[in-house]
CSV table of C-alpha atoms in Angstrom, one decimal:
chain,number,residue,atom,x,y,z
O,1,MET,CA,0.1,0.2,-0.5
O,2,ARG,CA,1.2,2.7,-1.6
O,3,PRO,CA,0.6,6.0,1.8
O,4,ARG,CA,0.8,9.1,-1.0
O,5,ALA,CA,-1.1,7.1,-3.3
O,6,LEU,CA,-3.9,7.1,-1.3
O,7,LEU,CA,-4.3,10.9,0.0
O,8,LEU,CA,-3.8,11.7,-3.6
O,9,GLY,CA,-6.6,9.7,-4.7
O,10,ALA,CA,-8.9,10.3,-1.9
O,11,ALA,CA,-8.5,13.7,-1.5
O,12,SER,CA,-9.5,13.6,-5.9
O,13,GLY,CA,-11.5,11.9,-5.1
O,14,ALA,CA,-13.0,14.5,-1.7
O,15,VAL,CA,-12.9,17.2,-4.9
O,16,ILE,CA,-15.1,15.8,-7.4
O,17,GLY,CA,-17.5,14.5,-6.0
O,18,ALA,CA,-18.2,17.7,-4.0
O,19,VAL,CA,-18.3,19.2,-7.0
O,20,LEU,CA,-19.9,16.6,-8.9
O,21,PHE,CA,-22.8,17.1,-5.9
O,22,LEU,CA,-22.7,20.7,-5.9
O,23,LEU,CA,-23.5,20.2,-9.5
O,24,PHE,CA,-25.7,17.7,-9.1
O,25,LEU,CA,-27.9,20.4,-6.6
O,26,LEU,CA,-28.2,23.0,-8.8
O,27,ALA,CA,-29.8,21.2,-11.4
O,28,ASN,CA,-32.2,19.2,-9.4
O,29,HIS,CA,-33.3,23.1,-8.4
O,30,ALA,CA,-33.4,24.2,-11.7
O,31,ALA,CA,-35.7,20.6,-12.6
O,32,ILE,CA,-38.4,21.9,-10.3
O,33,GLY,CA,-41.5,23.5,-12.3
O,34,LEU,CA,-40.6,22.8,-15.9
O,35,ASP,CA,-43.6,22.3,-16.7
O,36,LEU,CA,-44.4,19.7,-14.7
O,37,PRO,CA,-48.5,19.7,-16.7
O,38,ALA,CA,-46.5,18.6,-19.8
O,39,ALA,CA,-44.8,15.8,-17.4
O,40,HIS,CA,-48.0,14.7,-16.1
O,41,ALA,CA,-49.8,14.4,-20.1
O,42,HIS,CA,-46.4,12.2,-21.0
O,43,VAL,CA,-47.7,9.9,-17.9
O,44,ARG,CA,-50.7,9.6,-18.3
O,45,GLN,CA,-49.5,9.1,-22.2
O,46,ALA,CA,-47.5,6.1,-21.0
O,47,PHE,CA,-50.7,4.2,-19.0
O,48,ALA,CA,-52.7,5.1,-22.2
O,49,GLU,CA,-50.0,3.6,-24.6
O,50,GLY,CA,-49.3,0.3,-22.5
O,51,ALA,CA,-45.3,2.3,-21.4
O,52,LEU,CA,-46.8,1.8,-18.1
O,53,GLN,CA,-49.2,-1.2,-16.7
O,54,ASP,CA,-51.0,-1.3,-13.2
O,55,ARG,CA,-48.6,-4.4,-12.4
O,56,ASP,CA,-45.0,-3.2,-10.9
O,57,TYR,CA,-42.8,-6.3,-12.1
O,58,LEU,CA,-43.1,-8.7,-15.5
O,59,LYS,CA,-40.4,-10.6,-15.2
O,60,GLY,CA,-38.3,-11.0,-18.3
O,61,ASP,CA,-40.7,-8.2,-20.3
O,62,THR,CA,-38.0,-6.8,-22.8
O,63,ALA,CA,-39.9,-4.7,-24.3
O,64,ILE,CA,-40.9,-2.0,-21.1
O,65,GLY,CA,-38.1,-3.8,-18.9
O,66,TRP,CA,-38.7,-5.8,-16.1
O,67,HIS,CA,-38.3,-3.2,-12.7
O,68,GLN,CA,-41.8,-1.7,-13.3
O,69,TYR,CA,-41.6,-0.8,-9.3
O,70,ASN,CA,-38.9,1.2,-10.1
O,71,ASP,CA,-39.7,3.4,-12.8
O,72,CYS,CA,-43.2,4.1,-11.7
O,73,LEU,CA,-41.1,5.1,-8.4
O,74,ILE,CA,-39.7,7.3,-9.9
O,75,LEU,CA,-41.7,8.9,-12.1
O,76,ARG,CA,-43.6,9.6,-9.0
O,77,LEU,CA,-40.7,11.3,-7.1
O,78,ALA,CA,-40.4,14.2,-10.3
O,79,LEU,CA,-44.6,14.8,-10.9
O,80,ASP,CA,-45.1,14.6,-6.7
O,81,GLN,CA,-43.6,18.5,-6.5
O,82,ARG,CA,-46.5,19.4,-3.7
O,83,ALA,CA,-43.0,20.8,-1.1
O,84,GLY,CA,-40.9,24.1,-1.8
O,85,ALA,CA,-37.9,24.4,-3.9
O,86,THR,CA,-35.1,23.6,-1.1
O,87,ALA,CA,-36.9,20.4,0.4
O,88,LEU,CA,-37.0,19.1,-3.3
O,89,THR,CA,-33.7,20.1,-4.2
O,90,VAL,CA,-32.5,17.3,-1.2
O,91,SER,CA,-35.6,15.1,-0.9
O,92,PRO,CA,-38.0,14.3,-2.9
O,93,LEU,CA,-41.5,13.5,-1.9
O,94,VAL,CA,-42.6,9.5,-1.6
O,95,THR,CA,-46.4,8.4,-0.5
O,96,PRO,CA,-45.3,4.7,0.6
O,97,PRO,CA,-49.2,2.8,-1.3
O,98,ILE,CA,-51.5,1.7,0.2
O,99,GLU,CA,-51.7,-2.2,-0.3
O,100,PRO,CA,-53.4,-4.0,-2.3
O,101,ARG,CA,-52.7,-0.9,-4.5
O,102,THR,CA,-49.4,-1.2,-6.1
O,103,GLN,CA,-46.4,1.6,-6.9
O,104,CYS,CA,-47.8,2.0,-10.7
O,105,SER,CA,-51.8,1.6,-9.8
O,106,SER,CA,-51.0,4.5,-7.1
O,107,LEU,CA,-49.4,6.4,-9.8
O,108,ARG,CA,-52.4,6.5,-12.0
O,109,GLY,CA,-53.9,7.2,-8.8
O,110,PHE,CA,-52.1,10.1,-8.4
O,111,LEU,CA,-52.5,11.8,-12.3
O,112,ALA,CA,-55.9,11.3,-11.7
O,113,GLY,CA,-55.8,13.6,-8.4
O,114,GLU,CA,-56.2,11.6,-5.9
O,115,ARG,CA,-53.7,11.6,-2.4
O,116,THR,CA,-53.9,9.0,-0.6
O,117,GLY,CA,-51.9,7.8,2.2
O,118,THR,CA,-48.9,10.1,4.3
O,119,THR,CA,-46.6,11.5,2.4
O,120,GLY,CA,-42.6,11.6,3.3
O,121,TYR,CA,-38.4,12.3,2.2
O,122,TYR,CA,-37.3,9.9,0.0
O,123,HIS,CA,-34.2,10.3,1.6
O,124,ARG,CA,-31.3,6.9,1.0
O,125,TYR,CA,-30.4,8.1,-3.1
O,126,ILE,CA,-28.9,11.0,-4.5
O,127,HIS,CA,-31.5,10.9,-6.4
O,128,GLY,CA,-30.3,11.3,-9.8
O,129,HIS,CA,-32.8,9.3,-12.0
O,130,THR,CA,-35.2,12.1,-10.3
O,131,LEU,CA,-33.5,14.6,-11.3
O,132,LEU,CA,-33.3,13.2,-15.5
O,133,ALA,CA,-37.1,12.4,-15.1
O,134,ARG,CA,-37.6,15.4,-14.3
O,135,LEU,CA,-36.0,17.1,-17.2
O,136,LEU,CA,-37.0,14.4,-19.9
O,137,LEU,CA,-40.7,14.3,-19.3
O,138,PRO,CA,-41.7,17.7,-20.1
O,139,ARG,CA,-39.5,17.2,-23.7
O,140,LEU,CA,-40.4,13.2,-24.2
O,141,SER,CA,-42.9,11.0,-23.8
O,142,VAL,CA,-41.9,7.7,-21.8
O,143,ALA,CA,-41.0,5.2,-23.8
O,144,ALA,CA,-38.8,7.5,-26.1
O,145,ILE,CA,-37.0,7.4,-22.1
O,146,ARG,CA,-36.6,4.9,-22.8
O,147,GLY,CA,-35.6,4.5,-25.7
O,148,ILE,CA,-32.5,6.4,-25.2
O,149,TYR,CA,-30.9,4.8,-22.1
O,150,HIS,CA,-31.8,1.3,-23.8
O,151,GLY,CA,-30.7,2.7,-26.9
O,152,LEU,CA,-27.1,4.4,-25.5
O,153,SER,CA,-26.1,1.1,-23.2
O,154,THR,CA,-26.8,-0.8,-26.6
O,155,LEU,CA,-24.3,0.8,-28.4
O,156,LEU,CA,-22.1,1.6,-26.0
O,157,VAL,CA,-21.5,-2.2,-25.7
O,158,LEU,CA,-21.2,-2.6,-29.5
O,159,ALA,CA,-18.5,0.0,-29.4
O,160,GLY,CA,-16.6,-2.3,-26.7
O,161,ILE,CA,-16.8,-5.3,-29.0
O,162,VAL,CA,-15.6,-3.0,-32.2
O,163,THR,CA,-13.0,-1.8,-29.9
O,164,GLY,CA,-11.3,-5.6,-29.3
O,165,LEU,CA,-12.0,-7.4,-32.6
O,166,LEU,CA,-9.6,-4.3,-33.3
O,167,ALA,CA,-7.4,-4.1,-31.4
O,168,LEU,CA,-7.1,-8.4,-32.6
O,169,ALA,CA,-7.0,-7.9,-35.2
O,170,ARG,CA,-4.0,-4.7,-36.0
O,171,GLY,CA,-1.9,-7.4,-34.3
O,172,ARG,CA,-1.2,-4.5,-31.0
O,173,ARG,CA,-2.4,-5.4,-27.3
O,174,ARG,CA,-3.6,-8.6,-28.2
O,175,ALA,CA,-4.2,-9.8,-24.1
O,176,GLU,CA,-6.0,-5.5,-23.8
O,177,GLY,CA,-8.0,-6.5,-26.4
O,178,LEU,CA,-8.6,-10.0,-26.2
O,179,PHE,CA,-9.2,-9.3,-22.5
O,180,TRP,CA,-12.4,-6.3,-23.6
O,181,LEU,CA,-13.9,-8.6,-26.4
O,182,ILE,CA,-14.4,-10.6,-24.0
O,183,VAL,CA,-16.1,-8.4,-21.2
O,184,PHE,CA,-18.0,-6.9,-23.5
O,185,LEU,CA,-19.3,-10.0,-24.8
O,186,ALA,CA,-20.8,-10.9,-21.3
O,187,PHE,CA,-22.2,-7.6,-20.7
O,188,ALA,CA,-24.2,-8.0,-24.4
O,189,ARG,CA,-25.5,-11.5,-23.5
O,190,GLY,CA,-25.0,-12.3,-19.4
O,191,PHE,CA,-26.3,-8.4,-18.4
O,192,GLY,CA,-29.9,-8.3,-18.9
O,193,LEU,CA,-29.6,-5.5,-20.7
O,194,GLU,CA,-33.1,-6.2,-23.0
O,195,SER,CA,-34.5,-6.6,-19.3
O,196,TYR,CA,-33.1,-4.0,-17.1
O,197,GLY,CA,-31.9,-1.8,-20.2
O,198,GLN,CA,-34.8,0.7,-21.0
O,199,SER,CA,-35.3,0.6,-16.7
O,200,LEU,CA,-35.9,4.3,-16.4
O,201,GLY,CA,-33.6,2.9,-12.7
O,202,HIS,CA,-31.7,0.5,-13.8
O,203,GLY,CA,-30.3,2.7,-17.5
O,204,PRO,CA,-28.8,5.5,-16.0
O,205,ALA,CA,-26.5,3.0,-13.7
O,206,ASP,CA,-26.2,1.0,-16.6
O,207,ILE,CA,-24.8,4.0,-19.2
O,208,VAL,CA,-22.2,4.8,-16.7
O,209,LEU,CA,-20.7,2.4,-15.7
O,210,ILE,CA,-20.6,0.2,-19.6
O,211,GLY,CA,-19.4,3.7,-20.4
O,212,TYR,CA,-16.5,3.8,-18.2
O,213,LEU,CA,-15.6,0.5,-19.0
O,214,LEU,CA,-15.2,1.5,-22.7
O,215,MET,CA,-13.2,4.3,-22.2
O,216,LEU,CA,-10.8,1.6,-20.2
O,217,ALA,CA,-11.3,-0.2,-23.0
O,218,VAL,CA,-10.0,2.2,-26.1
O,219,LEU,CA,-7.3,4.3,-24.2
O,220,GLY,CA,-6.2,-0.2,-22.9
O,221,THR,CA,-6.0,-0.8,-27.0
O,222,GLY,CA,-4.6,2.2,-27.5
O,223,ARG,CA,-1.5,4.1,-25.8
O,224,GLY,CA,-2.8,2.8,-22.7
O,225,ILE,CA,-3.9,4.7,-19.3
O,226,GLY,CA,-2.3,6.4,-16.9
O,227,PRO,CA,-1.8,7.2,-13.3
O,228,GLY,CA,-2.8,10.7,-13.2
O,229,LEU,CA,-6.2,10.4,-15.8
O,230,ALA,CA,-7.1,7.2,-14.5
O,231,MET,CA,-7.0,8.7,-11.0
O,232,LEU,CA,-9.3,11.3,-11.9
O,233,THR,CA,-11.4,9.8,-14.3
O,234,ALA,CA,-12.0,7.5,-11.4
O,235,GLY,CA,-12.7,9.3,-9.1
O,236,LEU,CA,-15.6,10.9,-11.8
O,237,PHE,CA,-16.7,8.0,-11.8
O,238,GLY,CA,-17.6,6.7,-8.4
O,239,ALA,CA,-19.3,9.9,-7.6
O,240,LEU,CA,-21.6,9.4,-11.1
O,241,THR,CA,-21.1,5.5,-9.7
O,242,LEU,CA,-23.2,7.1,-6.3
O,243,ALA,CA,-25.4,9.6,-8.1
O,244,PHE,CA,-27.2,6.4,-10.3
O,245,GLU,CA,-26.9,4.1,-7.6
O,246,PHE,CA,-30.7,3.0,-6.6
O,247,LEU,CA,-29.1,0.1,-4.7
O,248,THR,CA,-29.1,-2.4,-7.9
O,249,GLY,CA,-25.3,-3.6,-7.8
O,250,GLY,CA,-23.4,0.0,-9.1
O,251,ILE,CA,-21.3,0.3,-6.4
O,252,PRO,CA,-19.5,-3.4,-6.4
O,253,LEU,CA,-19.4,-3.4,-9.2
O,254,GLY,CA,-18.0,0.1,-10.0
O,255,LEU,CA,-15.0,-1.5,-7.6
O,256,ALA,CA,-15.1,-4.1,-10.2
O,257,ALA,CA,-14.2,-1.9,-13.0
O,258,VAL,CA,-11.5,-0.1,-11.6
O,259,ILE,CA,-9.8,-2.9,-9.5
O,260,GLY,CA,-9.7,-5.2,-12.8
O,261,GLY,CA,-10.5,-3.3,-16.4
O,262,LEU,CA,-7.5,-0.6,-15.1
O,263,ALA,CA,-5.0,-3.4,-15.7
O,264,PHE,CA,-5.7,-4.4,-18.7
O,265,ALA,CA,-6.1,-0.4,-19.8
O,266,ALA,CA,-2.2,0.8,-18.9
O,267,ARG,CA,0.2,1.5,-20.4
O,268,PRO,CA,2.2,-0.4,-21.6
O,269,GLY,CA,4.7,-1.4,-19.5
O,270,GLU,CA,3.4,0.0,-16.8
O,271,GLU,CA,0.5,-2.4,-16.3
O,272,ARG,CA,2.5,-3.0,-12.2
O,273,ALA,CA,1.3,0.3,-11.8
O,274,PHE,CA,-2.4,-0.1,-12.2
O,275,ALA,CA,-2.1,-4.5,-10.9
O,276,PRO,CA,-2.6,-6.0,-8.2
O,277,LEU,CA,-4.8,-2.7,-7.2
O,278,PRO,CA,-4.7,0.2,-8.5
O,279,VAL,CA,-4.3,2.2,-4.5
O,280,ALA,CA,-4.2,6.2,-6.4
O,281,PRO,CA,-7.9,5.1,-8.3
O,282,LEU,CA,-9.1,2.5,-6.0
O,283,ALA,CA,-9.4,5.6,-3.2
O,284,ALA,CA,-10.7,7.8,-6.4
O,285,TYR,CA,-13.5,6.6,-6.7
O,286,LEU,CA,-14.1,5.8,-3.6
O,287,GLY,CA,-13.9,9.2,-1.6
O,288,ALA,CA,-16.1,10.3,-4.4
O,289,ILE,CA,-18.5,8.2,-3.3
O,290,ALA,CA,-17.7,8.5,0.8
O,291,THR,CA,-18.5,12.6,0.4
O,292,MET,CA,-21.1,12.7,-2.0
O,293,ALA,CA,-22.9,11.1,0.8
O,294,ALA,CA,-21.8,12.4,3.1
O,295,LEU,CA,-22.7,16.0,1.7
O,296,LYS,CA,-26.1,14.4,1.6
O,297,ILE,CA,-26.7,12.7,5.1
O,298,ALA,CA,-25.5,16.5,5.9
O,299,LEU,CA,-27.8,18.5,4.4
O,300,VAL,CA,-31.6,16.0,5.2
O,301,ALA,CA,-30.1,17.0,8.5
O,302,GLN,CA,-29.6,20.4,7.5
O,303,VAL,CA,-32.6,20.8,5.7
O,304,PHE,CA,-34.6,17.7,7.8
O,305,GLY,CA,-33.4,17.5,10.4
O,306,VAL,CA,-31.6,14.6,12.4
O,307,ARG,CA,-34.1,13.0,13.1
O,308,ALA,CA,-34.7,12.0,9.5
O,309,LEU,CA,-31.9,10.6,10.1
O,310,ARG,CA,-33.1,7.6,11.2
O,311,ALA,CA,-34.9,5.8,9.0
O,312,ASP,CA,-31.7,5.9,6.7
O,313,ALA,CA,-30.5,3.9,9.6
O,314,GLY,CA,-33.2,1.6,10.0
O,315,GLN,CA,-33.0,1.1,6.5
O,316,LEU,CA,-30.0,0.0,6.5
O,317,GLN,CA,-29.7,-2.4,9.4
O,318,VAL,CA,-32.8,-3.6,7.2
O,319,ARG,CA,-30.2,-4.0,4.1
O,320,LEU,CA,-27.7,-5.7,6.2
O,321,GLY,CA,-29.6,-8.1,7.8
O,322,LEU,CA,-30.0,-6.8,10.9
O,323,ASP,CA,-33.5,-5.5,11.4
O,324,ALA,CA,-37.4,-7.1,10.1
O,325,SER,CA,-39.7,-4.1,11.1
O,326,HIS,CA,-39.5,-2.5,8.3
O,327,GLY,CA,-42.0,-4.9,5.7
O,328,GLU,CA,-38.9,-6.8,4.3
O,329,THR,CA,-37.7,-9.9,6.8
O,330,SER,CA,-34.0,-10.8,7.6
O,331,ASP,CA,-34.9,-14.8,8.5
O,332,LEU,CA,-35.3,-16.3,5.2
O,333,GLY,CA,-34.4,-19.5,6.2
O,334,ILE,CA,-31.0,-21.6,4.2
O,335,VAL,CA,-33.8,-23.1,1.6
O,336,HIS,CA,-35.9,-19.8,0.7
O,337,MET,CA,-32.6,-18.1,0.2
O,338,ALA,CA,-31.4,-20.5,-1.7
O,339,ARG,CA,-34.3,-21.1,-4.0
O,340,GLN,CA,-33.7,-17.3,-3.9
O,341,LEU,CA,-30.6,-17.5,-5.8
O,342,ALA,CA,-32.4,-19.9,-7.8
O,343,LYS,CA,-34.4,-17.7,-9.5
O,344,GLY,CA,-32.4,-15.1,-9.7
O,345,ILE,CA,-30.2,-16.1,-11.9
O,346,ASP,CA,-32.9,-15.3,-14.9
O,347,GLY,CA,-32.1,-11.2,-13.9
O,348,LEU,CA,-28.7,-12.1,-16.5
O,349,ALA,CA,-30.6,-14.1,-18.9
O,350,ALA,CA,-34.5,-13.4,-19.3
O,351,GLY,CA,-35.6,-16.6,-19.2
O,352,MET,CA,-32.6,-18.6,-18.9
O,353,PRO,CA,-32.0,-19.5,-16.3
O,354,LEU,CA,-30.4,-22.9,-16.5
O,355,MET,CA,-28.6,-21.4,-19.1
O,356,ALA,CA,-26.9,-18.5,-17.0
O,357,GLY,CA,-27.0,-20.8,-13.8
O,358,ALA,CA,-24.0,-23.2,-16.1
O,359,VAL,CA,-22.7,-20.0,-17.9
O,360,VAL,CA,-21.5,-18.7,-14.5
O,361,LEU,CA,-20.1,-21.9,-13.4
O,362,ILE,CA,-18.4,-22.6,-16.1
O,363,ALA,CA,-16.7,-19.5,-16.5
O,364,LEU,CA,-16.2,-20.5,-12.9
O,365,VAL,CA,-14.5,-23.0,-13.3
O,366,ALA,CA,-12.6,-22.1,-17.1
O,367,GLY,CA,-12.0,-18.7,-14.5
O,368,MET,CA,-9.6,-21.0,-11.3
O,369,TRP,CA,-8.4,-23.8,-14.0
O,370,GLY,CA,-6.4,-20.3,-16.4
O,371,ALA,CA,-5.9,-18.3,-12.8
O,372,ARG,CA,-3.8,-20.9,-11.9
O,373,ARG,CA,-2.1,-21.4,-15.7
O,374,LEU,CA,-1.5,-17.9,-15.5
O,375,LEU,CA,-0.3,-17.6,-11.9
O,376,ALA,CA,2.6,-19.9,-12.7
O,377,CYS,CA,3.6,-16.8,-15.5
O,378,PRO,CA,7.5,-16.1,-15.2
O,379,ASP,CA,5.8,-12.0,-16.2
O,380,PRO,CA,5.4,-10.3,-13.1
O,381,ALA,CA,2.3,-8.2,-15.4
O,382,MET,CA,0.6,-11.0,-15.9
O,383,ARG,CA,0.5,-12.1,-12.3
O,384,ALA,CA,-0.4,-8.7,-10.8
O,385,ARG,CA,-3.1,-8.8,-13.4
O,386,VAL,CA,-4.9,-12.1,-12.8
O,387,VAL,CA,-4.6,-10.9,-8.8
O,388,ALA,CA,-6.4,-8.3,-9.6
O,389,LEU,CA,-9.5,-10.2,-11.7
O,390,LEU,CA,-9.0,-12.2,-8.7
O,391,LEU,CA,-9.8,-9.1,-6.6
O,392,SER,CA,-11.8,-7.6,-8.5
O,393,ASN,CA,-14.7,-10.7,-7.6
O,394,GLY,CA,-13.8,-10.3,-4.1
O,395,ALA,CA,-14.8,-6.7,-4.2
O,396,ILE,CA,-18.2,-7.9,-6.0
O,397,ALA,CA,-18.8,-11.4,-3.2
O,398,ALA,CA,-18.1,-9.0,-0.2
O,399,MET,CA,-20.1,-6.5,-1.0
O,400,LEU,CA,-23.1,-9.8,-1.9
O,401,VAL,CA,-22.2,-10.9,1.0
O,402,LEU,CA,-22.3,-7.8,3.7
O,403,PHE,CA,-25.3,-6.6,2.3
O,404,TRP,CA,-26.9,-10.4,2.5
O,405,GLN,CA,-30.1,-9.4,3.5
O,406,HIS,CA,-30.8,-7.1,0.0
O,407,THR,CA,-29.3,-9.6,-1.6
O,408,MET,CA,-31.8,-12.0,-1.5
O,409,ILE,CA,-34.4,-10.1,-1.3
O,410,HIS,CA,-33.6,-8.7,-4.7
O,411,ALA,CA,-31.2,-11.3,-6.2
O,412,TRP,CA,-33.6,-10.8,-9.1
O,413,PHE,CA,-31.1,-7.6,-10.1
O,414,MET,CA,-28.3,-7.9,-7.7
O,415,GLU,CA,-26.9,-11.2,-10.2
O,416,ARG,CA,-26.1,-9.0,-12.7
O,417,THR,CA,-23.1,-8.3,-10.7
O,418,LEU,CA,-22.1,-11.6,-11.9
O,419,VAL,CA,-22.3,-10.5,-15.7
O,420,TRP,CA,-18.3,-9.7,-14.2
O,421,THR,CA,-17.3,-12.9,-12.8
O,422,ILE,CA,-18.4,-14.3,-15.8
O,423,ALA,CA,-16.6,-11.4,-18.4
O,424,SER,CA,-13.6,-12.4,-16.2
O,425,GLY,CA,-13.7,-15.7,-15.7
O,426,PHE,CA,-13.4,-16.0,-19.5
O,427,ALA,CA,-11.4,-13.6,-19.9
O,428,LEU,CA,-8.3,-15.9,-18.0
O,429,PHE,CA,-8.8,-18.8,-19.8
O,430,ALA,CA,-8.8,-17.2,-23.0
O,431,LEU,CA,-5.2,-15.4,-21.7
O,432,ALA,CA,-3.5,-18.9,-20.1
O,433,LEU,CA,-4.2,-20.5,-23.7
O,434,PRO,CA,-1.0,-20.9,-25.9
O,435,ALA,CA,-0.6,-19.0,-28.4
O,436,GLN,CA,1.5,-21.3,-30.2
O,437,PRO,CA,2.1,-25.1,-29.0
O,438,ALA,CA,5.9,-25.3,-29.1
O,439,GLU,CA,6.3,-21.3,-27.5
O,440,PRO,CA,8.3,-20.0,-24.3
O,441,GLY,CA,6.1,-19.5,-21.8
O,442,ALA,CA,2.9,-20.2,-24.0
O,443,GLY,CA,0.1,-19.3,-22.2
O,444,CYS,CA,1.4,-16.8,-20.1
O,445,ALA,CA,0.9,-13.1,-22.3
O,446,ARG,CA,0.6,-12.6,-25.1
């Protein structure tokens, strides 16, 4: 561990997080009250055309998406502006649906003028999704917004595939090209974009993640990324991750991208600067996240009072499985937990749970074989890269286990983080294959 790099990265991340948080607040304040009649009309249109329905969950739906609960929640947060501008800038209003009504049917009732239930402030997130909805709804239909999200994520993945292919075709930085080609192929089929790419709750976070990976791929298959740029972009990535993190796995996937991705984006000959751990970029990523979270907490306490933080603390206890008093049991039972995980794998590829589960297992076995072979290489840079990929998967596993209650209850979208396990497993296997059977050091490097 390099103390100076750690401090520099954390300081850079803190500055980036503070600046982005300020810009976010200014944008959020400016978005309040923007042509609300037009925004309401677009949401009514979505119900009339079937782009929104009363059901909160449409398993495997590839037209309007699986997670309608989040879509309707975000739309409600964007439309309900009955409070003052200062309060709405910090946290949008929320009215929990009264059973047996769904979140989406409650949104339909709100549009019809119903005002039922107790209104409160939704403190737990930075609300980047709400900001985008407030900005876009006055101008675009719900279907158009979904189309933009889905289209952007698709184009980013395709650009990543082309980047990897071009690197291999040119014969330069072939190990990097092979790695990034496999990564983007995995995201193309194993990230559930057909069911989540159009989601108002998942789409923005997916775009931030895939966009960061594409930047690393482009630089990594070219001249490579230097320490300064790596640190600054990781800090920006961390800030944007938190801005669009809706407890859907963005932070652990971001950790994996910084730890494992930077190892295959370094300048030629400087791979060990980022592997096995990119100290300064990782500190910048986490520093930006911590800074934005701390500023949000401080602002909530100032505007709503310290008591308002109790609900947030309670939610944290629920997600850690320490408190079952908020309506989501923490005692799931071994059998139920296993069933949740088995069903959740369907989120990787809609309607194909056997395929998704088998691919994860195959990737794990193939990755372990590849890692074992590569760790025996005489090349220290390659060994460091392998360790970085293993650590990146450890970061995902640690987050999923730490927030185990949240992982089990929401396995159907939290298990999308396993796309990184699929990508890195097959990449380790491919990198360990010898270019020629008789080549000295075969299977160690490209």
